[in-house]
PDB file of C-alpha atoms (C1' of nucleotides) in Angstrom:
ATOM      1  CA  MET A1145     -10.010 -39.739 -30.417  1.00 77.00           C
ATOM      2  CA  ARG A1146      -9.825 -42.442 -27.283  1.00 89.00           C
ATOM      3  CA  ASP A1147     -11.066 -45.811 -26.829  1.00 94.00           C
ATOM      4  CA  TYR A1148     -13.519 -45.501 -23.964  1.00 96.00           C
ATOM      5  CA  ILE A1149     -15.457 -47.552 -24.225  1.00 97.00           C
ATOM      6  CA  GLY A1150     -12.055 -49.868 -24.042  1.00 96.00           C
ATOM      7  CA  PHE A1151     -11.756 -48.505 -20.511  1.00 95.00           C
ATOM      8  CA  LEU A1152     -14.943 -49.163 -19.018  1.00 98.00           C
ATOM      9  CA  GLN A1153     -15.116 -52.770 -20.910  1.00 97.00           C
ATOM     10  CA  GLY A1154     -11.811 -53.052 -19.055  1.00 97.00           C
ATOM     11  CA  ASN A1155     -12.751 -52.414 -15.932  1.00 97.00           C
ATOM     12  CA  ASN A1156     -15.988 -54.572 -15.784  1.00 97.00           C
ATOM     13  CA  LEU A1157     -17.670 -51.389 -16.648  1.00 98.00           C
ATOM     14  CA  LYS A1158     -20.651 -51.114 -18.978  1.00 98.00           C
ATOM     15  CA  ALA A1159     -20.557 -48.744 -21.663  1.00 98.00           C
ATOM     16  CA  THR A1160     -23.510 -46.512 -20.673  1.00 98.00           C
ATOM     17  CA  PHE A1161     -23.440 -43.717 -22.786  1.00 97.00           C
ATOM     18  CA  GLN A1162     -24.062 -41.350 -20.084  1.00 98.00           C
ATOM     19  CA  ARG A1163     -20.674 -42.922 -18.873  1.00 98.00           C
ATOM     20  CA  ILE A1164     -19.923 -42.108 -22.594  1.00 98.00           C
ATOM     21  CA  SER A1165     -19.904 -39.176 -22.105  1.00 98.00           C
ATOM     22  CA  ILE A1166     -18.405 -37.781 -19.076  1.00 98.00           C
ATOM     23  CA  LEU A1167     -15.376 -39.526 -20.919  1.00 98.00           C
ATOM     24  CA  LYS A1168     -15.528 -37.898 -23.889  1.00 98.00           C
ATOM     25  CA  SER A1169     -16.587 -34.549 -21.819  1.00 98.00           C
ATOM     26  CA  ILE A1170     -13.164 -34.475 -19.981  1.00 98.00           C
ATOM     27  CA  ASP A1171     -11.475 -35.408 -22.052  1.00 98.00           C
ATOM     28  CA  LYS A1172     -12.377 -33.302 -25.347  1.00 97.00           C
ATOM     29  CA  HIS A1173     -11.881 -29.629 -22.531  1.00 97.00           C
ATOM     30  CA  GLY A1174      -8.765 -31.541 -20.466  1.00 97.00           C
ATOM     31  CA  HIS A1175      -9.799 -30.740 -17.121  1.00 97.00           C
ATOM     32  CA  MET A1176     -13.855 -30.308 -16.369  1.00 97.00           C
ATOM     33  CA  ASN A1177     -15.240 -29.970 -12.196  1.00 97.00           C
ATOM     34  CA  ILE A1178     -18.321 -31.551 -11.806  1.00 98.00           C
ATOM     35  CA  ASP A1179     -20.642 -28.770 -12.654  1.00 98.00           C
ATOM     36  CA  GLU A1180     -18.786 -28.011 -15.759  1.00 98.00           C
ATOM     37  CA  ILE A1181     -19.135 -31.291 -17.034  1.00 98.00           C
ATOM     38  CA  TYR A1182     -22.869 -31.875 -15.534  1.00 98.00           C
ATOM     39  CA  ASP A1183     -23.374 -28.669 -17.819  1.00 97.00           C
ATOM     40  CA  ASP A1184     -21.845 -30.138 -20.889  1.00 98.00           C
ATOM     41  CA  VAL A1185     -23.297 -33.270 -20.710  1.00 98.00           C
ATOM     42  CA  LYS A1186     -26.555 -31.704 -20.139  1.00 96.00           C
ATOM     43  CA  GLU A1187     -26.461 -30.977 -23.760  1.00 94.00           C
ATOM     44  CA  GLN A1188     -26.402 -33.423 -25.718  1.00 91.00           C
ATOM     45  CA  ASN A1189     -28.875 -35.600 -23.468  1.00 94.00           C
ATOM     46  CA  PRO A1190     -31.153 -33.101 -20.922  1.00 95.00           C
ATOM     47  CA  THR A1191     -31.469 -36.302 -18.943  1.00 95.00           C
ATOM     48  CA  LEU A1192     -28.450 -37.137 -17.622  1.00 97.00           C
ATOM     49  CA  SER A1193     -28.573 -36.848 -13.166  1.00 98.00           C
ATOM     50  CA  LEU A1194     -25.600 -34.923 -11.434  1.00 98.00           C
ATOM     51  CA  ALA A1195     -26.283 -37.967  -9.366  1.00 98.00           C
ATOM     52  CA  THR A1196     -25.449 -40.084 -12.361  1.00 98.00           C
ATOM     53  CA  ILE A1197     -22.075 -37.390 -12.368  1.00 98.00           C
ATOM     54  CA  TYR A1198     -20.607 -37.821  -9.135  1.00 98.00           C
ATOM     55  CA  LYS A1199     -21.413 -42.378  -9.049  1.00 98.00           C
ATOM     56  CA  ASN A1200     -19.739 -42.296 -11.929  1.00 98.00           C
ATOM     57  CA  ILE A1201     -16.233 -40.134 -11.095  1.00 98.00           C
ATOM     58  CA  ILE A1202     -15.810 -42.571  -8.060  1.00 98.00           C
ATOM     59  CA  LEU A1203     -16.472 -45.161  -9.215  1.00 98.00           C
ATOM     60  CA  MET A1204     -13.903 -44.166 -12.257  1.00 98.00           C
ATOM     61  CA  GLN A1205     -11.336 -42.749 -10.042  1.00 98.00           C
ATOM     62  CA  GLU A1206     -11.836 -46.643  -8.286  1.00 97.00           C
ATOM     63  CA  ASN A1207     -10.515 -47.738 -11.497  1.00 97.00           C
ATOM     64  CA  ASN A1208      -7.927 -45.304 -12.437  1.00 96.00           C
ATOM     65  CA  ILE A1209      -9.140 -44.140 -15.797  1.00 97.00           C
ATOM     66  CA  LEU A1210      -9.591 -40.592 -14.242  1.00 98.00           C
ATOM     67  CA  VAL A1211      -7.666 -38.169 -12.022  1.00 97.00           C
ATOM     68  CA  GLU A1212      -8.855 -35.854  -9.420  1.00 98.00           C
ATOM     69  CA  VAL A1213      -7.049 -32.409  -9.699  1.00 97.00           C
ATOM     70  CA  PRO A1214      -7.355 -30.931  -6.244  1.00 96.00           C
ATOM     71  CA  ILE A1215      -6.753 -27.359  -6.859  1.00 94.00           C
ATOM     72  CA  VAL A1216      -6.662 -23.871  -4.734  1.00 93.00           C
ATOM     73  CA  ASN A1217      -9.808 -22.156  -2.950  1.00 91.00           C
ATOM     74  CA  LYS A1218     -11.484 -23.938  -6.011  1.00 93.00           C
ATOM     75  CA  LYS A1219     -14.279 -27.304  -6.793  1.00 95.00           C
ATOM     76  CA  SER A1220     -11.939 -29.765  -7.273  1.00 97.00           C
ATOM     77  CA  LYS A1221     -11.889 -30.884 -11.454  1.00 97.00           C
ATOM     78  CA  TYR A1222     -10.677 -34.367 -13.183  1.00 98.00           C
ATOM     79  CA  GLU A1223      -8.896 -35.114 -16.111  1.00 98.00           C
ATOM     80  CA  ILE A1224      -8.218 -38.711 -18.077  1.00 97.00           C
ATOM     81  CA  ARG A1225      -5.825 -40.345 -16.719  1.00 96.00           C
ATOM     82  CA  LYS A1226      -2.292 -40.512 -18.985  1.00 95.00           C
ATOM     83  CA  SER A1227       0.783 -39.619 -18.924  1.00 96.00           C
ATOM     84  CA  LYS A1228       2.513 -37.904 -15.919  1.00 96.00           C
ATOM     85  CA  HIS A1229       2.958 -33.945 -16.342  1.00 96.00           C
ATOM     86  CA  ILE A1230       2.479 -31.181 -14.300  1.00 95.00           C
ATOM     87  CA  HIS A1231       0.065 -28.301 -14.564  1.00 96.00           C
ATOM     88  CA  TYR A1232      -0.647 -25.048 -15.196  1.00 95.00           C
ATOM     89  CA  ILE A1233      -2.775 -23.515 -12.912  1.00 94.00           C
ATOM     90  CA  CYS A1234      -4.099 -20.001 -14.162  1.00 93.00           C
ATOM     91  CA  LEU A1235      -5.243 -17.828 -11.530  1.00 90.00           C
ATOM     92  CA  ASN A1236      -7.640 -16.358 -13.147  1.00 85.00           C
ATOM     93  CA  CYS A1237      -9.694 -18.229 -14.945  1.00 85.00           C
ATOM     94  CA  ALA A1238      -8.989 -21.811 -13.953  1.00 83.00           C
ATOM     95  CA  SER A1239      -7.954 -22.931 -17.188  1.00 92.00           C
ATOM     96  CA  ILE A1240      -5.526 -25.517 -16.237  1.00 95.00           C
ATOM     97  CA  GLU A1241      -2.518 -26.650 -18.882  1.00 94.00           C
ATOM     98  CA  ASP A1242      -0.407 -29.817 -19.016  1.00 94.00           C
ATOM     99  CA  TYR A1243       3.060 -30.410 -18.905  1.00 93.00           C
ATOM    100  CA  GLU A1244       4.462 -33.557 -19.658  1.00 93.00           C
ATOM    101  CA  ILE A1245       7.804 -35.045 -18.036  1.00 93.00           C
ATOM    102  CA  SER A1246       7.969 -38.504 -16.280  1.00 94.00           C
ATOM    103  CA  PHE A1247       7.528 -39.802 -12.475  1.00 93.00           C
ATOM    104  CA  ASP A1248      11.521 -39.981 -12.534  1.00 92.00           C
ATOM    105  CA  GLU A1249      12.160 -36.933 -13.951  1.00 91.00           C
ATOM    106  CA  GLN A1250      10.341 -35.774 -11.750  1.00 92.00           C
ATOM    107  CA  VAL A1251      12.107 -36.389  -8.067  1.00 89.00           C
ATOM    108  CA  SER A1252      15.105 -36.508  -9.616  1.00 88.00           C
ATOM    109  CA  SER A1253      15.232 -33.180 -10.255  1.00 85.00           C
ATOM    110  CA  LEU A1254      13.819 -32.120  -7.550  1.00 83.00           C
ATOM    111  CA  ASN A1255      16.521 -33.111  -5.689  1.00 76.00           C
ATOM    112  CA  LEU A1256      15.122 -33.890  -2.414  1.00 76.00           C
ATOM    113  CA  PRO A1257      17.129 -35.607   0.213  1.00 68.00           C
ATOM    114  CA  HIS A1258      15.753 -38.958   0.131  1.00 66.00           C
ATOM    115  CA  LYS A1259      13.798 -38.795   3.128  1.00 73.00           C
ATOM    116  CA  GLU A1260      14.059 -41.215   5.717  1.00 77.00           C
ATOM    117  CA  GLY A1261      11.541 -43.907   5.503  1.00 87.00           C
ATOM    118  CA  PHE A1262       8.582 -42.142   3.280  1.00 92.00           C
ATOM    119  CA  GLU A1263       8.023 -43.838  -0.208  1.00 93.00           C
ATOM    120  CA  VAL A1264       7.039 -41.132  -2.550  1.00 94.00           C
ATOM    121  CA  THR A1265       4.365 -43.918  -5.646  1.00 94.00           C
ATOM    122  CA  ASP A1266       3.312 -40.134  -6.785  1.00 93.00           C
ATOM    123  CA  THR A1267       3.409 -36.178  -7.642  1.00 95.00           C
ATOM    124  CA  GLN A1268       1.385 -33.725  -7.398  1.00 95.00           C
ATOM    125  CA  ILE A1269       2.843 -30.756  -8.392  1.00 95.00           C
ATOM    126  CA  ASN A1270       0.645 -27.543  -9.891  1.00 95.00           C
ATOM    127  CA  LEU A1271       2.448 -24.482 -11.074  1.00 94.00           C
ATOM    128  CA  TYR A1272      -0.300 -21.621 -10.305  1.00 94.00           C
ATOM    129  CA  GLY A1273       0.554 -18.097 -12.517  1.00 94.00           C
ATOM    130  CA  TYR A1274      -1.386 -16.415 -14.633  1.00 94.00           C
ATOM    131  CA  CYS A1275      -1.839 -17.296 -18.454  1.00 93.00           C
ATOM    132  CA  SER A1276      -1.141 -16.039 -21.737  1.00 93.00           C
ATOM    133  CA  LYS A1277      -4.374 -14.524 -22.282  1.00 92.00           C
ATOM    134  CA  CYS A1278      -4.968 -13.507 -18.855  1.00 91.00           C
ATOM    135  CA  HIS A1279      -1.661 -10.637 -17.910  1.00 83.00           C
TER     136      HIS A1279
ATOM    137  CA  MET B 871       6.177 -20.371  19.475  1.00 77.00           C
ATOM    138  CA  ARG B 872       4.914 -17.712  17.474  1.00 89.00           C
ATOM    139  CA  ASP B 873       3.820 -14.859  17.783  1.00 95.00           C
ATOM    140  CA  TYR B 874       0.410 -14.558  16.737  1.00 97.00           C
ATOM    141  CA  ILE B 875      -1.143 -11.999  18.693  1.00 97.00           C
ATOM    142  CA  GLY B 876       1.093  -9.341  16.759  1.00 96.00           C
ATOM    143  CA  PHE B 877      -0.179 -11.497  13.091  1.00 95.00           C
ATOM    144  CA  LEU B 878      -3.927 -10.580  13.418  1.00 98.00           C
ATOM    145  CA  GLN B 879      -2.787  -6.971  14.570  1.00 97.00           C
ATOM    146  CA  GLY B 880      -1.366  -6.418  11.778  1.00 97.00           C
ATOM    147  CA  ASN B 881      -3.681  -7.280   9.103  1.00 97.00           C
ATOM    148  CA  ASN B 882      -5.879  -4.953  11.369  1.00 97.00           C
ATOM    149  CA  LEU B 883      -7.300  -8.316  12.838  1.00 98.00           C
ATOM    150  CA  LYS B 884      -8.618  -7.842  16.439  1.00 98.00           C
ATOM    151  CA  ALA B 885      -6.892 -10.658  18.245  1.00 98.00           C
ATOM    152  CA  THR B 886      -9.810 -12.646  20.000  1.00 98.00           C
ATOM    153  CA  PHE B 887      -8.488 -16.119  21.650  1.00 97.00           C
ATOM    154  CA  GLN B 888     -10.509 -17.579  18.835  1.00 98.00           C
ATOM    155  CA  ARG B 889      -8.651 -16.625  16.601  1.00 98.00           C
ATOM    156  CA  ILE B 890      -5.452 -17.602  19.118  1.00 98.00           C
ATOM    157  CA  SER B 891      -6.615 -20.652  19.624  1.00 98.00           C
ATOM    158  CA  ILE B 892      -6.781 -21.254  15.696  1.00 98.00           C
ATOM    159  CA  LEU B 893      -3.680 -20.461  15.097  1.00 98.00           C
ATOM    160  CA  LYS B 894      -1.769 -22.526  18.003  1.00 98.00           C
ATOM    161  CA  SER B 895      -4.299 -25.062  17.241  1.00 98.00           C
ATOM    162  CA  ILE B 896      -2.679 -24.983  13.545  1.00 98.00           C
ATOM    163  CA  ASP B 897       1.102 -23.984  14.610  1.00 98.00           C
ATOM    164  CA  LYS B 898       1.553 -26.950  17.363  1.00 97.00           C
ATOM    165  CA  HIS B 899      -0.540 -29.808  14.448  1.00 97.00           C
ATOM    166  CA  GLY B 900       1.311 -28.618  11.310  1.00 97.00           C
ATOM    167  CA  HIS B 901      -1.178 -29.355   8.867  1.00 97.00           C
ATOM    168  CA  MET B 902      -5.111 -29.620   9.738  1.00 97.00           C
ATOM    169  CA  ASN B 903      -8.625 -29.267   8.817  1.00 97.00           C
ATOM    170  CA  ILE B 904     -11.717 -27.494   9.752  1.00 98.00           C
ATOM    171  CA  ASP B 905     -13.186 -30.232  11.515  1.00 98.00           C
ATOM    172  CA  GLU B 906      -9.590 -31.330  12.976  1.00 98.00           C
ATOM    173  CA  ILE B 907      -9.067 -27.299  14.208  1.00 98.00           C
ATOM    174  CA  TYR B 908     -12.535 -27.658  15.694  1.00 98.00           C
ATOM    175  CA  ASP B 909     -11.575 -30.868  17.137  1.00 97.00           C
ATOM    176  CA  ASP B 910      -8.574 -29.759  19.164  1.00 98.00           C
ATOM    177  CA  VAL B 911      -9.925 -26.443  20.073  1.00 98.00           C
ATOM    178  CA  LYS B 912     -13.155 -27.150  21.916  1.00 96.00           C
ATOM    179  CA  GLU B 913     -11.655 -29.422  24.407  1.00 94.00           C
ATOM    180  CA  GLN B 914     -10.276 -25.788  24.952  1.00 92.00           C
ATOM    181  CA  ASN B 915     -13.437 -24.020  24.843  1.00 94.00           C
ATOM    182  CA  PRO B 916     -16.381 -25.966  24.729  1.00 95.00           C
ATOM    183  CA  THR B 917     -18.746 -22.504  22.849  1.00 95.00           C
ATOM    184  CA  LEU B 918     -15.961 -22.100  20.007  1.00 97.00           C
ATOM    185  CA  SER B 919     -19.022 -22.249  17.506  1.00 98.00           C
ATOM    186  CA  LEU B 920     -17.748 -23.512  13.609  1.00 98.00           C
ATOM    187  CA  ALA B 921     -19.111 -20.901  11.938  1.00 98.00           C
ATOM    188  CA  THR B 922     -16.415 -18.846  14.285  1.00 98.00           C
ATOM    189  CA  ILE B 923     -13.918 -21.289  12.860  1.00 98.00           C
ATOM    190  CA  TYR B 924     -14.949 -21.125   9.096  1.00 98.00           C
ATOM    191  CA  LYS B 925     -15.982 -17.278   9.393  1.00 98.00           C
ATOM    192  CA  ASN B 926     -11.309 -17.166  10.371  1.00 98.00           C
ATOM    193  CA  ILE B 927     -10.175 -19.552   8.339  1.00 98.00           C
ATOM    194  CA  ILE B 928     -11.232 -17.404   4.865  1.00 98.00           C
ATOM    195  CA  LEU B 929     -10.091 -14.403   6.618  1.00 98.00           C
ATOM    196  CA  MET B 930      -6.430 -15.431   7.583  1.00 98.00           C
ATOM    197  CA  GLN B 931      -6.415 -17.571   4.303  1.00 98.00           C
ATOM    198  CA  GLU B 932      -7.325 -13.777   3.018  1.00 97.00           C
ATOM    199  CA  ASN B 933      -4.721 -11.543   5.224  1.00 98.00           C
ATOM    200  CA  ASN B 934      -2.206 -14.673   3.525  1.00 97.00           C
ATOM    201  CA  ILE B 935      -1.740 -15.843   7.237  1.00 97.00           C
ATOM    202  CA  LEU B 936      -2.536 -19.007   6.673  1.00 98.00           C
ATOM    203  CA  VAL B 937      -2.361 -20.791   3.294  1.00 97.00           C
ATOM    204  CA  GLU B 938      -4.715 -24.144   2.095  1.00 98.00           C
ATOM    205  CA  VAL B 939      -3.142 -27.376   1.586  1.00 97.00           C
ATOM    206  CA  PRO B 940      -5.574 -29.109  -0.739  1.00 96.00           C
ATOM    207  CA  ILE B 941      -5.548 -33.074  -0.669  1.00 94.00           C
ATOM    208  CA  VAL B 942      -6.771 -35.812  -3.261  1.00 93.00           C
ATOM    209  CA  ASN B 943     -10.130 -36.903  -2.471  1.00 91.00           C
ATOM    210  CA  LYS B 944      -9.922 -35.971   0.892  1.00 93.00           C
ATOM    211  CA  LYS B 945     -10.444 -32.492   2.872  1.00 95.00           C
ATOM    212  CA  SER B 946      -8.284 -29.423   2.464  1.00 97.00           C
ATOM    213  CA  LYS B 947      -5.910 -28.618   4.769  1.00 97.00           C
ATOM    214  CA  TYR B 948      -4.970 -26.006   6.818  1.00 98.00           C
ATOM    215  CA  GLU B 949      -0.982 -24.343   7.488  1.00 98.00           C
ATOM    216  CA  ILE B 950       0.480 -20.868   8.727  1.00 97.00           C
ATOM    217  CA  ARG B 951       2.468 -19.407   6.399  1.00 96.00           C
ATOM    218  CA  LYS B 952       5.863 -20.110   6.637  1.00 95.00           C
ATOM    219  CA  SER B 953       8.961 -20.545   4.669  1.00 96.00           C
ATOM    220  CA  LYS B 954       8.221 -22.542   0.763  1.00 96.00           C
ATOM    221  CA  HIS B 955       7.493 -26.233   1.471  1.00 96.00           C
ATOM    222  CA  ILE B 956       7.019 -28.522   0.570  1.00 95.00           C
ATOM    223  CA  HIS B 957       4.568 -31.688   0.514  1.00 96.00           C
ATOM    224  CA  TYR B 958       4.578 -35.412   1.667  1.00 95.00           C
ATOM    225  CA  ILE B 959       1.524 -36.616   1.568  1.00 94.00           C
ATOM    226  CA  CYS B 960       0.593 -39.922   3.373  1.00 93.00           C
ATOM    227  CA  LEU B 961      -1.657 -41.813   1.991  1.00 89.00           C
ATOM    228  CA  ASN B 962      -2.511 -43.820   4.229  1.00 85.00           C
ATOM    229  CA  CYS B 963      -2.848 -41.914   7.938  1.00 86.00           C
ATOM    230  CA  ALA B 964      -2.775 -39.257   6.204  1.00 83.00           C
ATOM    231  CA  SER B 965       0.071 -37.095   7.717  1.00 91.00           C
ATOM    232  CA  ILE B 966       1.523 -34.017   5.887  1.00 95.00           C
ATOM    233  CA  GLU B 967       5.479 -33.612   6.007  1.00 94.00           C
ATOM    234  CA  ASP B 968       7.191 -30.437   5.497  1.00 94.00           C
ATOM    235  CA  TYR B 969      10.250 -30.055   3.320  1.00 93.00           C
ATOM    236  CA  GLU B 970      11.917 -26.597   3.271  1.00 93.00           C
ATOM    237  CA  ILE B 971      12.804 -26.116  -1.071  1.00 93.00           C
ATOM    238  CA  SER B 972      12.630 -21.598  -2.313  1.00 93.00           C
ATOM    239  CA  PHE B 973      10.310 -21.412  -5.180  1.00 93.00           C
ATOM    240  CA  ASP B 974      13.883 -20.734  -7.074  1.00 92.00           C
ATOM    241  CA  GLU B 975      15.151 -23.937  -6.986  1.00 91.00           C
ATOM    242  CA  GLN B 976      11.491 -25.427  -7.433  1.00 92.00           C
ATOM    243  CA  VAL B 977      11.097 -24.146 -10.397  1.00 89.00           C
ATOM    244  CA  SER B 978      14.640 -23.941 -11.518  1.00 87.00           C
ATOM    245  CA  SER B 979      15.171 -27.002 -10.429  1.00 85.00           C
ATOM    246  CA  LEU B 980      12.664 -28.130 -12.409  1.00 83.00           C
ATOM    247  CA  ASN B 981      13.568 -27.742 -15.636  1.00 76.00           C
ATOM    248  CA  LEU B 982      10.629 -26.556 -17.439  1.00 76.00           C
ATOM    249  CA  PRO B 983      10.799 -24.985 -20.475  1.00 68.00           C
ATOM    250  CA  HIS B 984       9.593 -21.639 -20.541  1.00 65.00           C
ATOM    251  CA  LYS B 985       5.617 -21.805 -20.642  1.00 73.00           C
ATOM    252  CA  GLU B 986       5.415 -19.057 -23.972  1.00 77.00           C
ATOM    253  CA  GLY B 987       3.202 -16.773 -21.642  1.00 87.00           C
ATOM    254  CA  PHE B 988       2.617 -17.967 -18.301  1.00 92.00           C
ATOM    255  CA  GLU B 989       4.167 -16.037 -15.806  1.00 93.00           C
ATOM    256  CA  VAL B 990       4.407 -19.100 -12.307  1.00 94.00           C
ATOM    257  CA  THR B 991       4.159 -16.893  -9.255  1.00 94.00           C
ATOM    258  CA  ASP B 992       3.442 -20.180  -6.847  1.00 94.00           C
ATOM    259  CA  THR B 993       3.981 -23.849  -6.897  1.00 95.00           C
ATOM    260  CA  GLN B 994       2.308 -25.864  -5.220  1.00 95.00           C
ATOM    261  CA  ILE B 995       4.026 -29.548  -5.327  1.00 95.00           C
ATOM    262  CA  ASN B 996       2.920 -32.284  -2.535  1.00 95.00           C
ATOM    263  CA  LEU B 997       5.050 -35.948  -2.747  1.00 94.00           C
ATOM    264  CA  TYR B 998       2.547 -38.895  -1.958  1.00 94.00           C
ATOM    265  CA  GLY B 999       3.007 -42.278  -0.741  1.00 94.00           C
ATOM    266  CA  TYR B1000       3.881 -43.621   2.525  1.00 94.00           C
ATOM    267  CA  CYS B1001       4.598 -42.662   5.855  1.00 93.00           C
ATOM    268  CA  SER B1002       7.914 -44.072   8.211  1.00 93.00           C
ATOM    269  CA  LYS B1003       4.876 -45.591  10.021  1.00 92.00           C
ATOM    270  CA  CYS B1004       2.041 -46.310   7.179  1.00 91.00           C
ATOM    271  CA  HIS B1005       4.986 -49.304   5.486  1.00 83.00           C
TER     272      HIS B1005
ATOM    273  C1'  DA C 891     -17.736   4.710  23.181  1.00 65.63           C
ATOM    274  C1'  DT C 892     -16.662   2.477  18.869  1.00 65.63           C
ATOM    275  C1'  DC C 893     -16.656  -1.462  15.541  1.00 65.63           C
ATOM    276  C1'  DC C 894     -15.440  -6.205  15.259  1.00 65.63           C
ATOM    277  C1'  DT C 895     -16.410 -10.215  16.276  1.00 65.63           C
ATOM    278  C1'  DT C 896     -18.352 -14.754  18.250  1.00 65.63           C
ATOM    279  C1'  DG C 897     -21.978 -17.639  18.220  1.00 65.63           C
ATOM    280  C1'  DC C 898     -26.638 -19.713  17.233  1.00 65.63           C
ATOM    281  C1'  DA C 899     -30.445 -20.891  13.843  1.00 65.63           C
ATOM    282  C1'  DA C 900     -31.120 -20.955   9.382  1.00 65.63           C
ATOM    283  C1'  DA C 901     -30.489 -21.154   4.968  1.00 65.63           C
ATOM    284  C1'  DT C 902     -27.856 -23.284   1.490  1.00 65.63           C
ATOM    285  C1'  DG C 903     -24.865 -25.273  -1.347  1.00 65.63           C
ATOM    286  C1'  DA C 904     -22.796 -29.940  -1.841  1.00 65.63           C
ATOM    287  C1'  DT C 905     -22.157 -34.647  -2.136  1.00 65.63           C
ATOM    288  C1'  DT C 906     -24.280 -39.638  -1.180  1.00 65.63           C
ATOM    289  C1'  DT C 907     -28.188 -42.968  -1.276  1.00 65.63           C
ATOM    290  C1'  DG C 908     -32.265 -45.957  -1.444  1.00 65.63           C
ATOM    291  C1'  DC C 909     -34.744 -48.137  -5.063  1.00 65.63           C
ATOM    292  C1'  DA C 910     -37.595 -48.903  -8.319  1.00 65.63           C
ATOM    293  C1'  DA C 911     -37.137 -48.405 -13.424  1.00 65.63           C
ATOM    294  C1'  DG C 912     -34.195 -49.439 -17.539  1.00 65.63           C
ATOM    295  C1'  DA C 913     -30.698 -50.461 -20.474  1.00 65.63           C
ATOM    296  C1'  DG C 914     -25.992 -53.169 -21.329  1.00 65.63           C
ATOM    297  C1'  DT C 915     -24.290 -57.737 -22.050  1.00 65.63           C
TER     298       DT C 915
ATOM    299  C1'  DA D1230     -32.740 -63.078 -18.301  1.00 65.63           C
ATOM    300  C1'  DC D1231     -29.922 -61.435 -15.831  1.00 65.63           C
ATOM    301  C1'  DT D1232     -27.239 -57.977 -13.143  1.00 65.63           C
ATOM    302  C1'  DC D1233     -26.026 -53.049 -13.045  1.00 65.63           C
ATOM    303  C1'  DT D1234     -26.639 -48.799 -13.851  1.00 65.63           C
ATOM    304  C1'  DT D1235     -29.898 -44.585 -14.060  1.00 65.63           C
ATOM    305  C1'  DG D1236     -32.504 -41.367 -11.798  1.00 65.63           C
ATOM    306  C1'  DC D1237     -35.123 -38.744  -8.606  1.00 65.63           C
ATOM    307  C1'  DA D1238     -36.388 -37.899  -4.873  1.00 65.63           C
ATOM    308  C1'  DA D1239     -34.867 -37.300   0.489  1.00 65.63           C
ATOM    309  C1'  DA D1240     -31.579 -38.273   3.438  1.00 65.63           C
ATOM    310  C1'  DT D1241     -27.559 -36.249   4.609  1.00 65.63           C
ATOM    311  C1'  DC D1242     -23.524 -33.247   4.861  1.00 65.63           C
ATOM    312  C1'  DA D1243     -20.686 -28.982   4.223  1.00 65.63           C
ATOM    313  C1'  DT D1244     -20.774 -24.065   4.452  1.00 65.63           C
ATOM    314  C1'  DT D1245     -22.729 -20.011   4.706  1.00 65.63           C
ATOM    315  C1'  DT D1246     -25.164 -15.833   5.606  1.00 65.63           C
ATOM    316  C1'  DG D1247     -27.894 -12.714   9.069  1.00 65.63           C
ATOM    317  C1'  DC D1248     -28.281 -11.004  13.260  1.00 65.63           C
ATOM    318  C1'  DA D1249     -28.880  -9.769  18.091  1.00 65.63           C
ATOM    319  C1'  DA D1250     -25.171 -10.218  22.429  1.00 65.63           C
ATOM    320  C1'  DG D1251     -20.362  -9.767  23.730  1.00 65.63           C
ATOM    321  C1'  DG D1252     -16.327  -8.571  24.191  1.00 65.63           C
ATOM    322  C1'  DA D1253     -11.338  -6.154  21.973  1.00 65.63           C
ATOM    323  C1'  DT D1254      -9.026  -1.732  21.650  1.00 65.63           C
TER     324       DT D1254
END
DNA sequence: ATCCTTGCAAATGATTTGCAAGAGT
DNA sequence: ACTCTTGCAAATCATTTGCAAGGAT
């Protein structure tokens, strides 16, 4: 179990139960979109509002606690920032699995020509297909 | 200049000037979001409606003429389906440059372990950073 | 002539905002 | 105590839909 309170206070964000619930929910499930977070978190805290989730997702992205994972034809999901990895995304059930591979490994293995003047600072690699349950 | 009429008729879609304008606009600029297409296309056809753009973007995706490019924290862009490539996306000006590299090359160069039971059918590789104009 | 497509306006859905009350430090 | 955060309701923005008129084949 991660130190959610530390994540928050380290960024001068108060450790409210709403924020901790959101982080716990995302961490438990790996990758979630706004509605999934809302549904999950409401079970424990029925009064927690959607607006609070929106505000905090934005805030936590700005503070590098969360990362957005945009997905073709679906609403974006969010994950806790963690060691560099790529995503296997199921086209059927939209589940996401991670595979850890460092930034340097990703960039170098792609074997790209140095694109003149373009400075790469981050990568986003998604492999779409069908997970073991869906094919 | 591509054969937009052929793309459309090949999919049993009528070659209206609205559809041709949309395709020309996307092709000319490479990657565009809905609003950019609307603004661009309105210059030649002031009556062309936003609803028509939405309807056609969906239709052309279903017919594999267009491909969605989802982007962190921005509205998705769309491009003409063409040979396999990856994207260099500028975090400052959101411009996108293509680099051609085949599906097989992408998958094999990533040097992934065979993820049990996951069948990869498509890839999405975006390299974020700063383009030559923006750093 | 027929059927598909468009443009409009309305409906719906998603996200953001302002502000008074409440919670965290 | 002080300040930040929440929840609500309203506002705004994005997307979809129904339908009559117009356009493509």
